[in-house]
């Protein structure tokens, strides 16, 4: 059967409950399920008989169960013991706390067991083997999926076991064939295997080599589709026409700039020009403005909003939080009110009267702005602050549904994405980078501190805080111990242990501990104590965002700094230095690796996020530049951000196809696939 978009519910034994669990992994269709790839394989391909299986080996043994029973040991452990026999002898298998197994595994059954052979009660035993019941009489024809081969292991989730996924995927692979959508000449020239073959091999390879070969195809496919999608998004956007290109009244703009309490940096002037070039065009702008925290993006946005006003249009300015929306509101009102501009604030708790909607020139607010699309008169510019916090659907919604005429869109971010990566992954956007900080900014003095100076650093910090009359404050940040998106108990234990140690170390100071598993009430309490100076040192894991400004926090220690990317470290230290007072950041690491240490030294001399992320890109490759997922970069399954050659190649091929056959008339399957991806990309949920 040739299927692409049928629901997973068509697969036998996938009922509503499993459908729900799959949906949590964004697996809705059979195709989604087949694209849920294993993260590794257990090698159970060493098939031996009961006699030849040796101690310490991971093996598969096929035979008949001649005995199986549940046992309680003397210390009340619950064991299940089975004897599996073949023509060469017997082997014992044992499981712990799985008494339910005797309901499935019965005497007389032919089974395949895979696991490690070890000593148990002085006897050669298969410990907790995976099992599979064999129905086929002729053992040469046996096709196993859980044992006796390379067995796929899927990303762990609480509600879907690898065993269950394996069995459903194996059925789906047999029953439903997918439409190949990559052009056949590309498959040939790039030496890639066909889709259904690749799907089969990535789940159930006979040799690791086959899985690698399949992964090669999927890596190509992933980057190729991403690039192609970018070309289409961009050209679709550019096909929209604005009736009335903006005009720039240079005199008036110059007056606004002259009214600022500072001189614009070169970089600010440059990006303003770039924005102006966009908005005087008949095509709507879609630009990403990148710049460190404090680099002065807001004033750039303000100038764009002013020009929008001069052209008779409204501006909608979206901030990620209520606090930021309020801050922007105050800044922008102060700046632009003297120029006859009316600003209005709209958040969850602050409403705008309906009659004000027509009069307002600049709306500033949170998500709440999204739900008023019918009330705006004529939005001509949408500004989105902190792009990665807003979903694509919201951006699209804003851009398409809010006005009769497509407004210009300016997205701002403080995430330092190196230019080359941004061009790949936000290929549909134009890019402006503010790579200069306003003059006179105090730089956070940063030191890579060897372990033998740790106690000295502690002394210095304690003195510094005591000397200030307990006014100054410090952060101590711990990274996650394991690569994962959220804290594990291990992380919390580590931070807690340190907390207890440091309480003893800093006897004159009050110390607080903040981590992700605290209830929000408890978190709030600790943050308030820190704010109120009842706590001088706040220990926190890196996942905890201290979203509030603590101006007197001027000291930071970052532990295990080598586990962070340079750009991340830079963003962390950005939590201090919000004050005129000199700020200090100490980086600690257990590593003796000179490369690691050299990398950290860059933080002592470089103070621009974008520069640091570019250094990291060169030193470690793109995969390491960012923490997992947190920056809204595309979540690649197979392809790697590090594979520059493949990125370049797929881009060139996608461009060629898009140029030669923009409607993809020659490639209907590719067109369908692209449309599916597009639909997922912007569908509101
Ligand atoms: P961000 O890029 O993080 O949004 P802001 O726009 O909030 O930065 O600017 C941070 C601070 O720097 C503001 O107080 C702003 O007034 C000030 N600022 C902006 N541009 C300059 C400049 N060229 N010179 C001096 N100060 C500036
Ligand atoms: Mg800002």
Coordinates of C-alpha atoms in Angstrom, one line a residue, residues 166-644:
X166 CA 9.8 -1.7 17.4
X167 CA 6.9 -4.0 16.8
X168 CA 4.6 -1.3 15.5
X169 CA 7.3 0.2 13.2
X170 CA 8.1 -3.3 11.9
X171 CA 4.5 -3.8 10.9
X172 CA 4.2 -0.3 9.4
X173 CA 7.3 -0.9 7.3
X174 CA 5.9 -4.1 5.9
X175 CA 2.4 -2.8 5.2
X176 CA 2.8 0.8 4.1
X177 CA 5.3 1.9 1.5
X178 CA 6.2 5.6 1.3
X179 CA 6.4 7.7 -1.8
X180 CA 9.9 8.5 -2.9
X181 CA 10.1 12.2 -3.2
X182 CA 13.8 12.9 -3.9
X183 CA 14.4 13.3 -7.6
X184 CA 15.9 10.1 -9.0
X185 CA 18.8 11.9 -10.6
X186 CA 19.8 13.3 -7.2
X187 CA 19.6 9.8 -5.7
X188 CA 21.9 8.6 -8.4
X189 CA 24.5 11.4 -8.4
X190 CA 24.6 11.6 -4.6
X191 CA 24.6 7.9 -4.2
X192 CA 21.7 7.8 -1.9
X193 CA 19.4 4.8 -1.2
X194 CA 15.7 4.9 -2.0
X195 CA 13.3 6.0 0.8
X196 CA 11.7 2.7 1.7
X197 CA 15.0 0.9 1.7
X198 CA 16.4 3.6 3.8
X199 CA 13.5 3.4 6.3
X200 CA 13.9 -0.3 6.5
X201 CA 17.7 -0.1 7.1
X202 CA 17.6 2.7 9.7
X203 CA 15.2 0.7 11.9
X204 CA 16.3 -2.8 11.2
X205 CA 19.8 -2.9 9.7
X206 CA 21.7 -6.2 9.3
X207 CA 25.0 -4.4 9.7
X208 CA 25.8 -1.0 11.2
X209 CA 27.1 0.0 7.8
X210 CA 23.6 -0.2 6.5
X211 CA 22.2 2.0 9.2
X212 CA 24.9 4.5 8.4
X213 CA 24.1 4.4 4.7
X214 CA 20.4 5.0 5.5
X215 CA 21.4 7.9 7.9
X216 CA 23.4 9.4 5.0
X217 CA 20.2 9.6 2.9
X218 CA 18.2 11.1 5.7
X219 CA 20.8 13.7 6.6
X220 CA 20.8 14.8 2.9
X221 CA 17.0 14.8 2.8
X222 CA 16.7 16.8 6.0
X223 CA 19.0 19.6 5.0
X224 CA 17.9 19.6 1.4
X225 CA 14.2 20.0 2.4
X226 CA 15.1 22.7 4.9
X227 CA 16.9 24.7 2.2
X228 CA 14.2 24.2 -0.4
X229 CA 11.6 25.3 2.2
X230 CA 13.6 28.5 2.8
X231 CA 13.7 29.3 -0.9
X232 CA 10.0 28.9 -1.1
X233 CA 9.2 30.8 2.0
X234 CA 11.4 33.6 0.9
X235 CA 10.0 33.8 -2.6
X236 CA 6.4 33.6 -1.3
X237 CA 7.1 36.4 1.0
X238 CA 8.7 38.5 -1.7
X239 CA 5.8 37.9 -4.1
X240 CA 3.6 40.0 -1.8
X241 CA 3.3 43.5 -3.0
X242 CA 2.9 46.7 -0.9
X243 CA 0.8 49.3 -2.6
X244 CA 2.6 52.1 -1.0
X245 CA 6.3 51.8 -0.5
X246 CA 7.5 53.8 2.5
X247 CA 9.2 57.1 2.1
X248 CA 12.0 58.3 4.3
X249 CA 11.9 61.8 5.5
X250 CA 15.6 62.3 6.2
X251 CA 15.1 65.6 7.9
X252 CA 12.6 64.3 10.4
X253 CA 14.6 61.1 11.1
X254 CA 17.7 63.2 11.7
X255 CA 15.8 65.3 14.2
X256 CA 14.7 62.2 16.1
X257 CA 18.3 60.9 16.1
X258 CA 19.5 64.3 17.3
X259 CA 17.1 64.1 20.2
X260 CA 18.7 60.9 21.6
X261 CA 20.8 61.3 24.7
X262 CA 23.6 59.5 22.9
X263 CA 25.2 59.1 19.5
X264 CA 24.3 56.0 17.5
X265 CA 27.0 53.5 17.1
X266 CA 28.3 52.8 13.6
X267 CA 26.7 49.4 13.7
X268 CA 23.3 50.9 14.6
X269 CA 23.6 53.4 11.8
X270 CA 24.4 50.6 9.4
X271 CA 21.4 48.4 10.3
X272 CA 19.1 51.4 10.2
X273 CA 20.2 51.9 6.6
X274 CA 19.6 48.2 5.9
X275 CA 16.1 48.5 7.3
X276 CA 15.4 51.6 5.3
X277 CA 16.4 49.9 2.1
X278 CA 13.9 47.2 2.8
X279 CA 10.9 49.4 3.6
X280 CA 11.2 51.7 0.6
X281 CA 10.7 48.7 -1.5
X282 CA 7.4 47.4 -2.8
X283 CA 8.1 44.1 -1.2
X284 CA 7.5 43.7 2.5
X285 CA 10.5 43.5 4.8
X286 CA 11.3 40.3 6.6
X287 CA 14.5 40.9 8.5
X288 CA 16.2 39.4 11.5
X289 CA 18.1 41.9 13.7
X290 CA 20.8 40.3 15.8
X291 CA 22.6 42.1 18.6
X292 CA 23.8 41.4 22.2
X293 CA 21.7 42.4 25.1
X294 CA 22.4 46.1 25.5
X295 CA 23.6 46.7 22.0
X296 CA 20.8 49.1 21.4
X297 CA 18.2 47.3 19.3
X298 CA 15.3 49.1 20.8
X299 CA 16.3 52.5 19.5
X300 CA 16.7 51.0 16.0
X301 CA 13.2 49.6 16.2
X302 CA 12.0 52.9 17.4
X303 CA 13.4 54.7 14.4
X304 CA 11.7 52.1 12.1
X305 CA 8.4 52.7 14.0
X306 CA 8.8 56.5 13.6
X307 CA 9.2 56.1 9.8
X308 CA 6.2 53.9 9.8
X309 CA 4.2 56.6 11.6
X310 CA 5.4 59.2 9.2
X311 CA 4.0 57.1 6.4
X312 CA 0.7 57.0 8.1
X313 CA 0.8 53.4 9.4
X314 CA 0.6 51.7 12.8
X315 CA 3.4 49.7 14.4
X316 CA 2.8 46.6 16.5
X317 CA 5.7 45.8 18.9
X318 CA 5.6 42.4 20.6
X319 CA 7.7 41.6 23.7
X320 CA 8.1 38.2 25.2
X321 CA 7.0 39.1 28.7
X322 CA 4.8 41.6 30.4
X323 CA 7.7 43.2 32.2
X324 CA 9.6 43.7 29.0
X325 CA 6.5 45.1 27.3
X326 CA 6.2 47.6 30.2
X327 CA 9.8 48.6 29.9
X328 CA 9.6 49.1 26.2
X329 CA 6.4 51.1 26.6
X330 CA 8.1 53.5 29.0
X331 CA 11.2 53.9 26.8
X332 CA 9.4 54.3 23.6
X333 CA 6.8 56.7 24.9
X334 CA 9.5 58.9 26.4
X335 CA 11.4 58.9 23.1
X336 CA 8.6 59.4 20.7
X337 CA 5.8 61.3 22.5
X338 CA 7.6 64.6 21.8
X339 CA 7.2 63.8 18.1
X340 CA 3.4 63.5 18.3
X341 CA 3.2 59.8 18.6
X342 CA 0.6 58.0 20.6
X343 CA 1.7 54.7 22.1
X344 CA -0.5 52.2 23.9
X345 CA 0.3 49.2 26.1
X346 CA -1.6 46.0 25.8
X347 CA -0.8 43.0 28.0
X348 CA -2.8 40.4 29.8
X349 CA -3.5 42.8 32.6
X350 CA -3.5 46.1 30.8
X351 CA -6.2 46.6 28.2
X352 CA -6.8 49.3 25.6
X353 CA -10.1 50.9 25.0
X354 CA -11.6 50.0 21.6
X355 CA -11.8 53.7 20.5
X356 CA -8.0 54.1 21.2
X357 CA -7.2 51.4 18.7
X358 CA -7.7 53.7 15.8
X359 CA -5.8 56.6 17.3
X360 CA -2.8 54.6 18.5
X361 CA 0.4 54.8 16.4
X362 CA 2.5 52.2 18.2
X363 CA 1.0 49.3 20.1
X364 CA 3.4 47.7 22.6
X365 CA 2.5 44.5 24.3
X366 CA 2.7 40.7 24.7
X367 CA 0.9 37.9 23.1
X368 CA -2.3 39.7 23.9
X369 CA -1.7 41.8 20.8
X370 CA -2.4 38.7 18.7
X371 CA -6.0 38.5 19.7
X372 CA -6.9 42.0 18.5
X373 CA -6.3 41.6 14.9
X374 CA -9.7 43.0 13.9
X375 CA -9.2 46.2 15.8
X376 CA -6.1 47.6 14.2
X377 CA -6.5 50.2 11.5
X378 CA -3.5 49.7 9.3
X379 CA -0.5 48.0 10.8
X380 CA 2.5 48.7 8.5
X381 CA 5.3 47.3 10.7
X382 CA 5.5 44.4 13.1
X383 CA 8.4 44.2 15.5
X384 CA 9.0 41.0 17.4
X385 CA 11.5 41.1 20.2
X386 CA 13.2 37.9 21.1
X387 CA 12.3 35.8 18.1
X388 CA 12.9 32.4 19.5
X389 CA 10.2 32.7 22.1
X390 CA 7.5 33.2 19.5
X391 CA 6.3 30.3 17.4
X392 CA 6.4 30.3 13.7
X393 CA 2.7 30.2 13.7
X394 CA 2.4 33.4 15.5
X395 CA 4.8 35.1 13.2
X396 CA 2.9 33.9 10.2
X397 CA -0.4 34.7 11.8
X398 CA 0.8 38.2 12.5
X399 CA 2.2 38.7 9.1
X400 CA -0.7 37.4 7.1
X401 CA -3.9 37.8 9.0
X402 CA -3.5 41.1 10.7
X403 CA -3.7 43.5 7.8
X404 CA -5.1 43.8 4.4
X405 CA -1.7 44.7 3.1
X406 CA 1.2 42.6 4.3
X407 CA 3.2 44.6 6.9
X408 CA 6.9 44.8 7.2
X409 CA 8.3 42.4 9.8
X410 CA 11.4 43.1 12.0
X411 CA 12.4 40.3 14.3
X412 CA 15.0 41.0 17.0
X413 CA 17.1 38.5 18.9
X414 CA 20.0 38.6 21.4
X415 CA 21.0 35.0 20.5
X416 CA 24.4 35.3 18.8
X417 CA 24.0 33.1 15.8
X418 CA 27.0 33.2 13.6
X419 CA 26.2 34.7 10.2
X420 CA 26.9 31.5 8.3
X421 CA 24.5 29.5 10.4
X422 CA 21.8 32.2 10.3
X423 CA 22.0 32.3 6.5
X424 CA 21.4 28.5 6.4
X425 CA 18.7 28.2 9.0
X426 CA 16.9 31.4 8.6
X427 CA 17.6 31.5 4.9
X428 CA 14.2 33.0 4.4
X429 CA 15.0 36.1 6.3
X430 CA 17.4 39.0 5.6
X431 CA 20.0 39.5 8.3
X432 CA 21.4 42.5 10.1
X433 CA 23.9 42.2 12.9
X434 CA 24.8 44.9 15.5
X435 CA 28.4 43.9 16.2
X436 CA 29.4 46.8 18.4
X437 CA 28.5 47.9 21.9
X438 CA 27.8 51.5 22.8
X439 CA 30.9 53.3 24.0
X440 CA 31.7 53.5 27.7
X441 CA 30.0 50.3 28.7
X442 CA 31.7 48.7 31.7
X443 CA 33.0 45.3 30.8
X444 CA 32.5 42.4 33.1
X445 CA 36.0 41.5 34.3
X446 CA 36.3 37.8 33.5
X447 CA 38.9 35.4 34.8
X448 CA 39.6 31.8 34.0
X449 CA 40.5 30.7 37.5
X450 CA 42.7 27.6 38.2
X451 CA 41.5 25.4 41.0
X452 CA 44.4 26.2 43.3
X453 CA 43.1 29.8 43.4
X454 CA 39.6 28.7 44.3
X455 CA 39.9 29.5 48.0
X456 CA 41.5 32.8 47.3
X457 CA 38.6 33.7 45.0
X458 CA 36.2 32.7 47.7
X459 CA 38.0 34.9 50.2
X460 CA 38.0 37.8 47.9
X461 CA 34.3 37.4 47.2
X462 CA 33.5 37.2 50.9
X463 CA 35.6 40.3 51.6
X464 CA 34.0 42.2 48.7
X465 CA 30.5 41.5 50.0
X466 CA 31.3 42.2 53.6
X467 CA 33.2 45.4 52.7
X468 CA 30.2 46.7 50.7
X469 CA 28.1 46.4 53.9
X470 CA 26.4 43.3 52.6
X471 CA 25.1 45.3 49.6
X472 CA 26.9 43.4 46.8
X473 CA 25.7 40.0 45.7
X474 CA 26.9 37.0 43.8
X475 CA 25.6 34.2 41.6
X476 CA 27.2 30.7 41.5
X477 CA 26.0 28.8 38.4
X478 CA 26.2 25.1 37.9
X479 CA 25.7 23.5 34.5
X480 CA 23.7 20.4 33.9
X481 CA 25.8 17.4 34.5
X482 CA 24.5 15.4 31.6
X483 CA 23.4 16.6 28.2
X484 CA 19.7 16.8 28.5
X485 CA 17.1 19.5 28.1
X486 CA 16.0 19.6 31.7
X487 CA 17.5 19.0 35.0
X488 CA 18.0 15.5 36.3
X489 CA 18.0 14.5 39.9
X490 CA 21.7 14.2 39.6
X491 CA 22.0 17.8 38.7
X492 CA 19.9 18.8 41.7
X493 CA 21.9 16.6 44.1
X494 CA 25.1 18.1 42.8
X495 CA 23.9 21.7 43.3
X496 CA 22.5 20.8 46.7
X497 CA 25.7 19.2 47.9
X498 CA 27.6 22.3 46.9
X499 CA 25.0 24.5 48.6
X500 CA 25.6 22.6 51.9
X501 CA 29.4 22.9 51.5
X502 CA 29.3 26.6 50.7
X503 CA 27.1 27.3 53.6
X504 CA 29.9 26.2 55.8
X505 CA 32.5 28.0 53.7
X506 CA 30.8 31.3 53.8
X507 CA 29.9 31.6 57.4
X508 CA 29.4 35.3 57.3
X509 CA 27.0 35.2 54.4
X510 CA 23.5 33.9 53.7
X511 CA 23.2 31.5 50.8
X512 CA 20.2 30.4 48.7
X513 CA 19.6 27.6 46.3
X514 CA 17.5 27.7 43.2
X515 CA 16.7 24.9 40.8
X516 CA 14.1 23.9 38.3
X517 CA 12.4 21.3 40.5
X518 CA 11.3 23.9 43.1
X519 CA 7.7 24.8 43.2
X520 CA 7.1 28.2 41.6
X521 CA 6.1 29.6 45.1
X522 CA 9.4 28.5 46.5
X523 CA 11.4 29.9 43.6
X524 CA 9.6 33.2 44.0
X525 CA 10.4 33.3 47.7
X526 CA 14.1 32.7 47.1
X527 CA 14.3 35.3 44.3
X528 CA 12.5 37.8 46.5
X529 CA 14.9 37.1 49.3
X530 CA 17.8 37.6 46.9
X531 CA 16.2 40.8 45.7
X532 CA 15.6 42.0 49.3
X533 CA 19.3 41.2 50.2
X534 CA 18.4 38.6 52.8
X535 CA 20.6 36.4 50.6
X536 CA 24.0 37.4 49.4
X537 CA 25.0 34.4 47.3
X538 CA 22.5 32.6 45.1
X539 CA 23.4 29.1 43.8
X540 CA 21.5 28.0 40.8
X541 CA 21.5 25.5 38.0
X542 CA 21.8 27.0 34.6
X543 CA 18.3 26.1 33.6
X544 CA 16.9 28.6 36.1
X545 CA 16.4 31.9 34.4
X546 CA 16.7 34.7 36.7
X547 CA 14.5 36.9 34.7
X548 CA 14.6 39.8 37.0
X549 CA 17.2 42.5 37.2
X550 CA 19.3 42.4 40.3
X551 CA 21.5 45.4 39.9
X552 CA 23.7 44.7 43.0
X553 CA 24.6 41.2 41.8
X554 CA 28.0 42.1 40.5
X555 CA 29.9 38.8 41.0
X556 CA 29.4 35.5 39.3
X557 CA 31.1 32.2 39.5
X558 CA 30.5 29.7 36.8
X559 CA 31.4 26.1 37.7
X560 CA 32.4 23.5 35.1
X561 CA 32.6 26.4 32.6
X562 CA 34.0 24.0 29.9
X563 CA 30.6 22.4 29.6
X564 CA 29.1 25.6 28.2
X565 CA 29.5 27.2 24.8
X566 CA 31.3 30.5 24.8
X567 CA 28.2 32.3 23.7
X568 CA 26.2 30.7 26.5
X569 CA 28.8 31.7 29.0
X570 CA 28.6 35.2 27.7
X571 CA 24.9 35.2 28.1
X572 CA 25.2 33.9 31.6
X573 CA 27.6 36.6 32.7
X574 CA 25.2 39.1 31.2
X575 CA 23.1 38.6 34.4
X576 CA 25.7 40.7 36.2
X577 CA 27.1 44.0 35.2
X578 CA 23.8 45.8 35.2
X579 CA 25.2 48.5 37.3
X580 CA 27.9 51.2 37.2
X581 CA 29.9 49.2 39.7
X582 CA 32.7 47.0 38.4
X583 CA 31.5 43.4 37.9
X584 CA 33.5 40.2 38.1
X585 CA 33.0 36.8 36.6
X586 CA 35.1 33.7 37.6
X587 CA 35.2 30.7 35.4
X588 CA 36.1 27.4 37.0
X589 CA 36.9 24.1 35.3
X590 CA 38.3 20.7 36.2
X591 CA 39.6 20.2 32.8
X592 CA 43.4 19.9 32.1
X593 CA 42.9 19.9 28.4
X594 CA 44.8 22.9 27.0
X595 CA 42.3 23.3 24.2
X596 CA 39.5 23.6 26.6
X597 CA 41.4 26.1 28.7
X598 CA 42.4 28.2 25.7
X599 CA 38.8 28.3 24.7
X600 CA 37.7 29.7 28.0
X601 CA 40.5 32.4 27.9
X602 CA 38.6 34.0 25.0
X603 CA 36.0 35.2 27.5
X604 CA 38.7 37.3 29.2
X605 CA 39.3 39.4 26.2
X606 CA 36.2 39.2 24.0
X607 CA 32.9 40.9 24.9
X608 CA 30.7 40.5 21.9
X609 CA 28.3 37.5 21.8
X610 CA 28.5 37.2 18.0
X611 CA 32.3 37.2 18.1
X612 CA 32.3 34.5 20.8
X613 CA 29.9 32.3 18.9
X614 CA 32.0 32.6 15.8
X615 CA 35.1 31.6 17.7
X616 CA 33.2 28.6 19.1
X617 CA 32.0 27.7 15.7
X618 CA 35.6 27.6 14.4
X619 CA 37.0 25.8 17.5
X620 CA 34.3 23.3 18.1
X621 CA 31.8 23.3 15.3
X622 CA 28.2 24.4 15.1
X623 CA 26.7 21.6 17.0
X624 CA 28.4 22.8 20.2
X625 CA 27.7 26.4 19.9
X626 CA 24.3 26.3 21.3
X627 CA 22.7 24.5 24.1
X628 CA 20.2 21.9 23.2
X629 CA 17.1 23.3 21.5
X630 CA 17.0 26.4 23.6
X631 CA 17.6 28.8 20.8
X632 CA 14.9 27.8 18.4
X633 CA 17.4 26.6 15.8
X634 CA 15.9 23.8 13.7
X635 CA 15.8 20.6 15.6
X636 CA 17.7 18.3 13.2
X637 CA 17.1 14.6 13.6
X638 CA 19.9 13.1 11.5
X639 CA 21.9 15.8 9.8
X640 CA 24.4 17.7 11.8
X641 CA 24.9 21.4 12.1
X642 CA 28.6 20.6 11.8
X643 CA 28.3 19.2 8.3
X644 CA 29.2 22.3 6.3

